Every structure is written in structure tokens, then in C-alpha cells.
Coordinates of N, CA and C in Angstrom, one line a residue:
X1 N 25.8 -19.0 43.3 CA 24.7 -18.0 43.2 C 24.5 -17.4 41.8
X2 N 25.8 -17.2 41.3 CA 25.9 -16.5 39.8 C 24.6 -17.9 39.0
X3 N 25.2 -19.0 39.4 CA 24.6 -19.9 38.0 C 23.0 -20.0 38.7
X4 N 23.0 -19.9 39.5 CA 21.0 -19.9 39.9 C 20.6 -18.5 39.0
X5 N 20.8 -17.5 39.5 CA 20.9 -16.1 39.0 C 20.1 -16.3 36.8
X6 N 21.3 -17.1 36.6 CA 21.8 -16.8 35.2 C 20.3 -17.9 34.6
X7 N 20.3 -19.2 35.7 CA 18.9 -20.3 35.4 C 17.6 -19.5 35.5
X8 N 17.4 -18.5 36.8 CA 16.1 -17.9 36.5 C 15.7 -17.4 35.7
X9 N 16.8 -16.4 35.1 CA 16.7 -15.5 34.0 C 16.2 -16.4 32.7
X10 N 17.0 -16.9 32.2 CA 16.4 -18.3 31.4 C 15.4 -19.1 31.5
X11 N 15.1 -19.2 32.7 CA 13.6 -19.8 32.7 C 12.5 -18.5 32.8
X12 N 12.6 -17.1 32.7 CA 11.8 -16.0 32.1 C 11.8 -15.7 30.8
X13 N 13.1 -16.2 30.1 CA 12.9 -15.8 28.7 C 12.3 -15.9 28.0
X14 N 12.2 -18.0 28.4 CA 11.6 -18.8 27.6 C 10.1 -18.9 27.2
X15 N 9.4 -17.8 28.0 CA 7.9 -17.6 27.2 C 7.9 -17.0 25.8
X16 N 9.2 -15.6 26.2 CA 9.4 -15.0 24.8 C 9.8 -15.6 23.8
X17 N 10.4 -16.4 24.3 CA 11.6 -17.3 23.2 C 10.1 -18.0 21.9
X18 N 9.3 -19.1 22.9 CA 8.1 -19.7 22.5 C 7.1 -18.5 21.7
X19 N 7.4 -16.9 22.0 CA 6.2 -16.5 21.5 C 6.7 -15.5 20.2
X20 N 8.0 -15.4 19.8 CA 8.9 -15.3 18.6 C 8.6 -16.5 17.9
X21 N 8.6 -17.9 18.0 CA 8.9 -18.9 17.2 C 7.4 -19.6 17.0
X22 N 6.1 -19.1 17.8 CA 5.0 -19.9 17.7 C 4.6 -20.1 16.2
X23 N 4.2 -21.4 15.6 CA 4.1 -21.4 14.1 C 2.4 -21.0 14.1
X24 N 1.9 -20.8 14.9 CA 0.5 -20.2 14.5 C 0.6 -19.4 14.2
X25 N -0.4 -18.5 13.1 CA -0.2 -17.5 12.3 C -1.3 -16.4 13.6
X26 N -0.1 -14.9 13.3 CA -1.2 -14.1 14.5 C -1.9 -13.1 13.6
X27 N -3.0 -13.0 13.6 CA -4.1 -12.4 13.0 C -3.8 -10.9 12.1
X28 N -3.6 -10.6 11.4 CA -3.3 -9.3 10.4 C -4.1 -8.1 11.3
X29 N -3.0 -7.2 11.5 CA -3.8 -6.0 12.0 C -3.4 -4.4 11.4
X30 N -4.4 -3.5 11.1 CA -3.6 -2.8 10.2 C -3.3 -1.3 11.2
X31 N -2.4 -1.2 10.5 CA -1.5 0.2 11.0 C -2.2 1.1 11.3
X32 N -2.6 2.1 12.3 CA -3.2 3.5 12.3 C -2.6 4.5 10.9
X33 N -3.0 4.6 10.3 CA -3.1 5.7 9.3 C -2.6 7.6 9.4
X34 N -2.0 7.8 8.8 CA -1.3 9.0 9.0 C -1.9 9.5 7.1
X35 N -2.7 10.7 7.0 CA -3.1 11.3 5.9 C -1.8 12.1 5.3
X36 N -1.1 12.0 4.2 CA -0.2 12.7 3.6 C -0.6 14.3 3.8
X37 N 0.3 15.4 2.6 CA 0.1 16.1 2.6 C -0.6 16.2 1.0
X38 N -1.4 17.5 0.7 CA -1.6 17.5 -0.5 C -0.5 16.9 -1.5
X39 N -1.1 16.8 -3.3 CA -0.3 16.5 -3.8 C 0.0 17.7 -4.7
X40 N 1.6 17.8 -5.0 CA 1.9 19.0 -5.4 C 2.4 18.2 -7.2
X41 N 2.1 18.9 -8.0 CA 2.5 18.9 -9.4 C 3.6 18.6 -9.6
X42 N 5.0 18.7 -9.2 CA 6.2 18.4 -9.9 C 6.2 17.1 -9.0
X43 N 5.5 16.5 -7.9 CA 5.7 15.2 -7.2 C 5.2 13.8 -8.0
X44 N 4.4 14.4 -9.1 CA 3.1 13.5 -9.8 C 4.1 12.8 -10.8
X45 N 4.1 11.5 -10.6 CA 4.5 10.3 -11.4 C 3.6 10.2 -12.5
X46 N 3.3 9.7 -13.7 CA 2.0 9.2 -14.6 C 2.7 7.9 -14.6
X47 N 1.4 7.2 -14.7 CA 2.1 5.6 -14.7 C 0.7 4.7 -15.9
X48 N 1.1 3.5 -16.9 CA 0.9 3.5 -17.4 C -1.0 2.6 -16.9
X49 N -1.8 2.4 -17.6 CA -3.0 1.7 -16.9 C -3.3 1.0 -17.8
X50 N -3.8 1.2 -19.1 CA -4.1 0.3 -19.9 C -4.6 1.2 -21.6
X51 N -4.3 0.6 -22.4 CA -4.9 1.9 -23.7 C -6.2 1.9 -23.6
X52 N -7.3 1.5 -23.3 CA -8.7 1.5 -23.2 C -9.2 2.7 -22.0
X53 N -7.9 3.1 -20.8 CA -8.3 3.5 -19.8 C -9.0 5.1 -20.3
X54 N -10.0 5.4 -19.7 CA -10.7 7.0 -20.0 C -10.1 8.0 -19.3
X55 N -9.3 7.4 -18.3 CA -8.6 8.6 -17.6 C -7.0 8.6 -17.5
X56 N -6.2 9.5 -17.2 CA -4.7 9.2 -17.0 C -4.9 9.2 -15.7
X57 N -3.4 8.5 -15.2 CA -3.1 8.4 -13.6 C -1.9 8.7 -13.2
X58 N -1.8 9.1 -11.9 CA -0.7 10.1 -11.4 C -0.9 9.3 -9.7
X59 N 1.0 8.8 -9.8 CA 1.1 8.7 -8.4 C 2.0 9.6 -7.8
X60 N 1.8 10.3 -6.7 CA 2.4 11.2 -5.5 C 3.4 10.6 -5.4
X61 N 4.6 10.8 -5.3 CA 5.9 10.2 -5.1 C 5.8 10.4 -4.1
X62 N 5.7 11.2 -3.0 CA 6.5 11.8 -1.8 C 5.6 11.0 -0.7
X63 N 3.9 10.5 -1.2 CA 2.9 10.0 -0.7 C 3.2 8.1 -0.5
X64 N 3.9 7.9 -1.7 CA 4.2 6.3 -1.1 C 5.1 6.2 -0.1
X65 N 4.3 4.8 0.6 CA 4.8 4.3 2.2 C 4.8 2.8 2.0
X66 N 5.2 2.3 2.7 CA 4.9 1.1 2.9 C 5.2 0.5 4.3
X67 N 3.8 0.3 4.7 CA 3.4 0.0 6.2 C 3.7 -1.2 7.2
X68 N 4.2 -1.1 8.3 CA 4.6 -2.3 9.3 C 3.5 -3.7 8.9
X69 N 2.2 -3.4 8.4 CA 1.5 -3.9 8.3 C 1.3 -4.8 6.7
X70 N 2.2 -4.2 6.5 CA 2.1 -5.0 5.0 C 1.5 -4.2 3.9
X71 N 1.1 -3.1 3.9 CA 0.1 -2.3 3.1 C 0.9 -1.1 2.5
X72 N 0.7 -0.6 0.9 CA 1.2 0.3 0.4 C 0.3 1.0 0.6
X73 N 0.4 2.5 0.8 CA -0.5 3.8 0.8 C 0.2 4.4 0.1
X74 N -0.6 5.4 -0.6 CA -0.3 6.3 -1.6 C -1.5 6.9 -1.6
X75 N -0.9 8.6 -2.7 CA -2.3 9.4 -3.3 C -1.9 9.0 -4.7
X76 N -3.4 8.8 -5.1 CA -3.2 9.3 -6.8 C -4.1 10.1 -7.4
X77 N -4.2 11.1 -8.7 CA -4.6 11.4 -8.7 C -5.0 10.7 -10.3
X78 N -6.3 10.7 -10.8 CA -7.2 10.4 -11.8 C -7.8 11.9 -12.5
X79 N -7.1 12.0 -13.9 CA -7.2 13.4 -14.7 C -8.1 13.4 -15.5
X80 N -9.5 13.2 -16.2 CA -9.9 12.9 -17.2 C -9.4 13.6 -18.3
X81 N -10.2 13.7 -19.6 CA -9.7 14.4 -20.7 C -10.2 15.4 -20.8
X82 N -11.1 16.1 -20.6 CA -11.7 17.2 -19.6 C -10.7 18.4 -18.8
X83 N -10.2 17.9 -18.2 CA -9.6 18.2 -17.1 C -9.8 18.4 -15.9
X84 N -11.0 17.8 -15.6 CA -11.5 17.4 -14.1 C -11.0 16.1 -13.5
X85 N -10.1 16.6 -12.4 CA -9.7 15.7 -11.4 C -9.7 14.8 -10.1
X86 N -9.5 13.8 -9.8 CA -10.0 13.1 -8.6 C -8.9 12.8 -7.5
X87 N -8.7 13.0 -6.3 CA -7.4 13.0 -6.1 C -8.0 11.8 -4.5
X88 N -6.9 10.9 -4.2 CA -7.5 9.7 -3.7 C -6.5 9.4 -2.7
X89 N -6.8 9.1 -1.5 CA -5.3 8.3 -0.5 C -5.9 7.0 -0.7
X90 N -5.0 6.0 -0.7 CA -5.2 4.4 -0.8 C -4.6 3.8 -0.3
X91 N -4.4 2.5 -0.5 CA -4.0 1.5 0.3 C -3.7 -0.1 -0.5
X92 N -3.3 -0.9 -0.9 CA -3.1 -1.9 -1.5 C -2.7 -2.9 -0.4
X93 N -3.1 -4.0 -0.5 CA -2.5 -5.2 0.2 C -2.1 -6.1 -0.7
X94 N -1.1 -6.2 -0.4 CA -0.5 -7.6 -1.6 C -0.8 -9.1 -1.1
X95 N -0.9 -9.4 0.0 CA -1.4 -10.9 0.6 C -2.4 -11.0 0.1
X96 N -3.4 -10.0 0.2 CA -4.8 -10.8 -0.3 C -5.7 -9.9 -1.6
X97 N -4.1 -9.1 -2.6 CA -5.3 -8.8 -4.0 C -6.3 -7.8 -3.3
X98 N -6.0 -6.4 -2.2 CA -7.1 -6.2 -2.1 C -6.6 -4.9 -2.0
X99 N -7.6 -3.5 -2.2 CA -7.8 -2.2 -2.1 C -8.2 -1.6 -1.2
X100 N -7.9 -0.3 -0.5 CA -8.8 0.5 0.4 C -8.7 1.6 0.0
X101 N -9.6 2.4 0.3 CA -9.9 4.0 0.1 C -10.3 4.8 0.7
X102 N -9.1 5.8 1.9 CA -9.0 6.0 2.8 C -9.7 7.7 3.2
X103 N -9.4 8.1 1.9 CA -9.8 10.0 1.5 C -9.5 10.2 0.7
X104 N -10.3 11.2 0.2 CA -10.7 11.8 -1.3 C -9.8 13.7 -0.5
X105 N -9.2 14.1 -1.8 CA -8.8 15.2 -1.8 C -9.5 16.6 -2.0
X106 N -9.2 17.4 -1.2 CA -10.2 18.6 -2.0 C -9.2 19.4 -2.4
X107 N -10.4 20.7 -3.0 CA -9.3 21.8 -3.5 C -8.7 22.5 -2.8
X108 N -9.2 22.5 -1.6 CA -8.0 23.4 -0.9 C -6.8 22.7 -0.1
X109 N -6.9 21.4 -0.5 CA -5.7 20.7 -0.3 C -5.8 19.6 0.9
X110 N -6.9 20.1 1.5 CA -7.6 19.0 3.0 C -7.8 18.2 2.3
X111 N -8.3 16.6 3.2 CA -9.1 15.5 3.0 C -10.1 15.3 3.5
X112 N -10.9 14.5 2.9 CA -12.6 14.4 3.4 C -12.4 12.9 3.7
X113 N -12.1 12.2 4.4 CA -12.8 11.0 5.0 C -14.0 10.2 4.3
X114 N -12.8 8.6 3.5 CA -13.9 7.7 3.0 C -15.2 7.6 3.6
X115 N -16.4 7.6 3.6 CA -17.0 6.3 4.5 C -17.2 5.1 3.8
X116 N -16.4 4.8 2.6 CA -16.6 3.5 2.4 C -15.1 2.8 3.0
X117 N -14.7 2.9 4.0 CA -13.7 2.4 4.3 C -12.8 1.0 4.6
X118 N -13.6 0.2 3.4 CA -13.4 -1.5 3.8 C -12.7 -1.5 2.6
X119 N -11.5 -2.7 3.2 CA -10.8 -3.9 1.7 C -11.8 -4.4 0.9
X120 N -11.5 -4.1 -0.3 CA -12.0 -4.5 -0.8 C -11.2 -5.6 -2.6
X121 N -11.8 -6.2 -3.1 CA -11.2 -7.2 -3.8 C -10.8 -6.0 -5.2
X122 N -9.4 -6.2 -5.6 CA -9.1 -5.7 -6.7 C -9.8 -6.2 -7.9
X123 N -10.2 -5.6 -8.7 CA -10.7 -5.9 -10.1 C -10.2 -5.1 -11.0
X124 N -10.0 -6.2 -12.4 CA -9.0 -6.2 -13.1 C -9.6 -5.8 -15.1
X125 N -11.2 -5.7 -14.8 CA -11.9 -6.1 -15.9 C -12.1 -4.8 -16.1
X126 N -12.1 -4.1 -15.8 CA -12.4 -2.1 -15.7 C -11.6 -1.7 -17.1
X127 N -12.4 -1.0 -17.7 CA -11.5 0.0 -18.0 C -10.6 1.2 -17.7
X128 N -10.9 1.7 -16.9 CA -9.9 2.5 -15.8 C -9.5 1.6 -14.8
X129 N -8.6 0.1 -14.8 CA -8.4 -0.3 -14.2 C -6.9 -0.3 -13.3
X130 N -7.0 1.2 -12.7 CA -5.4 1.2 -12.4 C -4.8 0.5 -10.6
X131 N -6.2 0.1 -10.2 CA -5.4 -0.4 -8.8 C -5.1 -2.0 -9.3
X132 N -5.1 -2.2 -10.7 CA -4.5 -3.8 -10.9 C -3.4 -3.3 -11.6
X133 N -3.0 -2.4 -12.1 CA -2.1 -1.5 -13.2 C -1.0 -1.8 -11.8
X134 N -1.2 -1.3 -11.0 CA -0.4 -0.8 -9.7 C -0.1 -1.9 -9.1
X135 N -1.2 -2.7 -9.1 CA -0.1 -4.5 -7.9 C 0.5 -5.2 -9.0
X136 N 0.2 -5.3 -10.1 CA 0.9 -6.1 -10.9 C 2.2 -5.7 -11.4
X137 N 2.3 -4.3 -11.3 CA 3.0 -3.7 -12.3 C 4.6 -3.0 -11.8
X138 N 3.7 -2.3 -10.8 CA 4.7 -1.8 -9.6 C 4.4 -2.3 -7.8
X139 N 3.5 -2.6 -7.3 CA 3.9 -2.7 -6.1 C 4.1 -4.3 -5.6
X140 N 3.4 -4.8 -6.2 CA 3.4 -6.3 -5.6 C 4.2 -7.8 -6.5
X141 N 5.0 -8.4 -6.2 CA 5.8 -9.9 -6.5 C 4.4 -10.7 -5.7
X142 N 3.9 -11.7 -6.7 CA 2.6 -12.1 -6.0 C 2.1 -12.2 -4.9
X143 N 2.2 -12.3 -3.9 CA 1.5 -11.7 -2.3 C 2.5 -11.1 -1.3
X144 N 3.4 -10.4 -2.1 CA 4.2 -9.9 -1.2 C 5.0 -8.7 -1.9
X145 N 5.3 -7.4 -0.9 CA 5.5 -6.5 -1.3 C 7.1 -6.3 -2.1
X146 N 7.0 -5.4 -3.3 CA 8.4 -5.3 -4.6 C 9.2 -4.8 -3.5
X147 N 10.0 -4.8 -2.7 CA 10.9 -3.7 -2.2 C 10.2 -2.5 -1.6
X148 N 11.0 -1.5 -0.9 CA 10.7 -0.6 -0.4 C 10.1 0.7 -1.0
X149 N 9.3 1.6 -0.6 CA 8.7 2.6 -1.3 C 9.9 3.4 -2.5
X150 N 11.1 3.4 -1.4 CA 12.1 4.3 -2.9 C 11.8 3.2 -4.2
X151 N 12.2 2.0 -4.3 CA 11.9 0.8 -4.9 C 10.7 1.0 -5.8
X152 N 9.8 1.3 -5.2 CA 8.1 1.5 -6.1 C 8.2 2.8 -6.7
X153 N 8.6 3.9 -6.2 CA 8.6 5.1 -6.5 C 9.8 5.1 -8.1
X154 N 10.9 4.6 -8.1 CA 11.5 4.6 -8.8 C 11.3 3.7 -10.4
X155 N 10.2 2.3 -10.0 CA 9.6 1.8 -11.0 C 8.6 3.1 -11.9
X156 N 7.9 3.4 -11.1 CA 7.1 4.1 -11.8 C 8.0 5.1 -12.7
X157 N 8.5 6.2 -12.1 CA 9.3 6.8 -12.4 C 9.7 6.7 -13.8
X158 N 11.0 6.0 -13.7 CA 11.4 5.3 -15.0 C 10.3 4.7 -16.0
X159 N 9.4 4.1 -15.5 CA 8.7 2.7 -16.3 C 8.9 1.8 -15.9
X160 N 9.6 1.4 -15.4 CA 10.5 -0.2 -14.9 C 9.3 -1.4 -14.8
X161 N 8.4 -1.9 -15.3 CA 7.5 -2.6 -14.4 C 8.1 -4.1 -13.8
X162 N 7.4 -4.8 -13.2 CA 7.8 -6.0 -12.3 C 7.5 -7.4 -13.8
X163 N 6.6 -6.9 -14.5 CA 6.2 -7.7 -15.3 C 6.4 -6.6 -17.1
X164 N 7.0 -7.7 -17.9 CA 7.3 -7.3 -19.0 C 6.2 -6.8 -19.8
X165 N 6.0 -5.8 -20.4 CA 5.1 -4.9 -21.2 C 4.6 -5.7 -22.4

């Protein structure tokens, strides 16, 4: 009785077994989204973009994640020389070189909801070009993510980039 018992069970597993190991690739789907909190001043990273860039850039330490889905999110903020500010939740995908732009920050520390809310292709030819500054530099080893958020947060940090200066 035990070894019938022990065959059924085995012949139920075996769908799961087949659906762990299937070599078809199952379709990318992205994470529901959770909005950080504002970003606070002593949390602000500056990280380097390019000498041509018009603006400085600042990533939220406390704001980088990196998602079941494969996707880094963060806030950053863009300072001009001015002193007028832009403050941004985003998203990077390292598989496919691509951006999203999730909410823009206000001053009382809420978010306002992109509606341009689509991947979109990184470009690299900008002068303020910091979401290629950021996959090349710190988050991404060519289509795949550098390590974990402490990992990215601590590149910046330091300077450390993935790629020599």
C-alpha cells in the first residue's frame, strides 16, 4: 500500500517537475509597483553623468530596489545650476537597455503619476545623459543585473563604477 501511495504522489509531481524545467522561455512580466517615500537630503548620492551634462544627478539611496522582475527602481533627483529641481521614480531594465518613468515628485513630497508610462529605449547621445550613466556604470553587467541594491547603492556611493573611468 505504502509503495502505491508513494507512485501516486510521483505521478502528481511530475507536471511540476516538467513545469520548473520547461526550456521555453515564459513571457517577462513586471512587478506591481510600490511608490517610495519622498527623498530626503542626507539620503542623496551624486553620481557622475558626463562633463557636458547641464544638470547634476542625485540617487535616493534608501529608494533603490531591485525587483522579482528584473527591474531596478529608484528616485533621482536632476539639480540644475539654477537651483531648480526635478525629482523622478524610475525603473531600468537591464535585459533589454530600457527605461521607465513611473512619477515625478512634488514639493510637498507626494507623487503625481507618469502618463507616459511605457519602456522605453535608453539613449546614450544626450547631454544629460544619466539613465546610460546609471546602466553602464552602476546597475547593469550587460543584460543582467550588478548585484543587489546594497551592491548599487554602495557603487555609487564610493564611485566604484562597473566600468573603468
Amino acid at each position: 500500500m505504502l509503495l502505491l501511495l508513494t507512485g501516486v504522489s510521483a505521478i502528481h509531481a511530475q507536471p511540476q517537475f516538467e513545469e520548473d524545467f520547461d526550456d521555453q522561455e515564459k513571457p517577462w512580466q513586471e512587478v506591481a509597483v510600490q511608490l517610495p517615500a519622498a527623498p530626503v537630503q542626507d539620503n542623496l548620492l551624486p553620481f557622475f553623468v558626463s562633463a557636458t551634462a547641464t544638470q547634476s544627478f542625485a540617487i535616493d539611496a534608501k529608494s533603490v530596489s531591485v525587483g522579482a522582475d528584473g527591474v531596478i527602481r529608484y528616485t533621482v533627483v536632476a539639480s540644475s545650476p539654477a537651483g531648480a529641481k526635478n525629482i523622478s521614480y524610475e525603473g531600468i531594465r537591464c535585459a533589454t537597455y530600457e527605461r521607465k518613468l513611473y512619477a515625478f515628485g512634488q514639493a510637498d513630497g507626494s507623487w503625481s503619476r507618469s502618463r507616459r508610462d511605457q519602456w522605453e529605449r535608453i539613449g546614450a547621445n544626450t547631454a544629460n545623459r544619466y539613465h546610460a550613466a546609471l546602466f553602464k556604470d552602476y546597475f547593469c553587467n550587460e543584460k543582467s543585473v550588478a548585484g543587489g541594491a546594497d551592491d548599487i547603492v554602495r557603487r555609487i556611493r564610493y564611485g566604484k563604477t562597473l566600468t573603468p573611468q
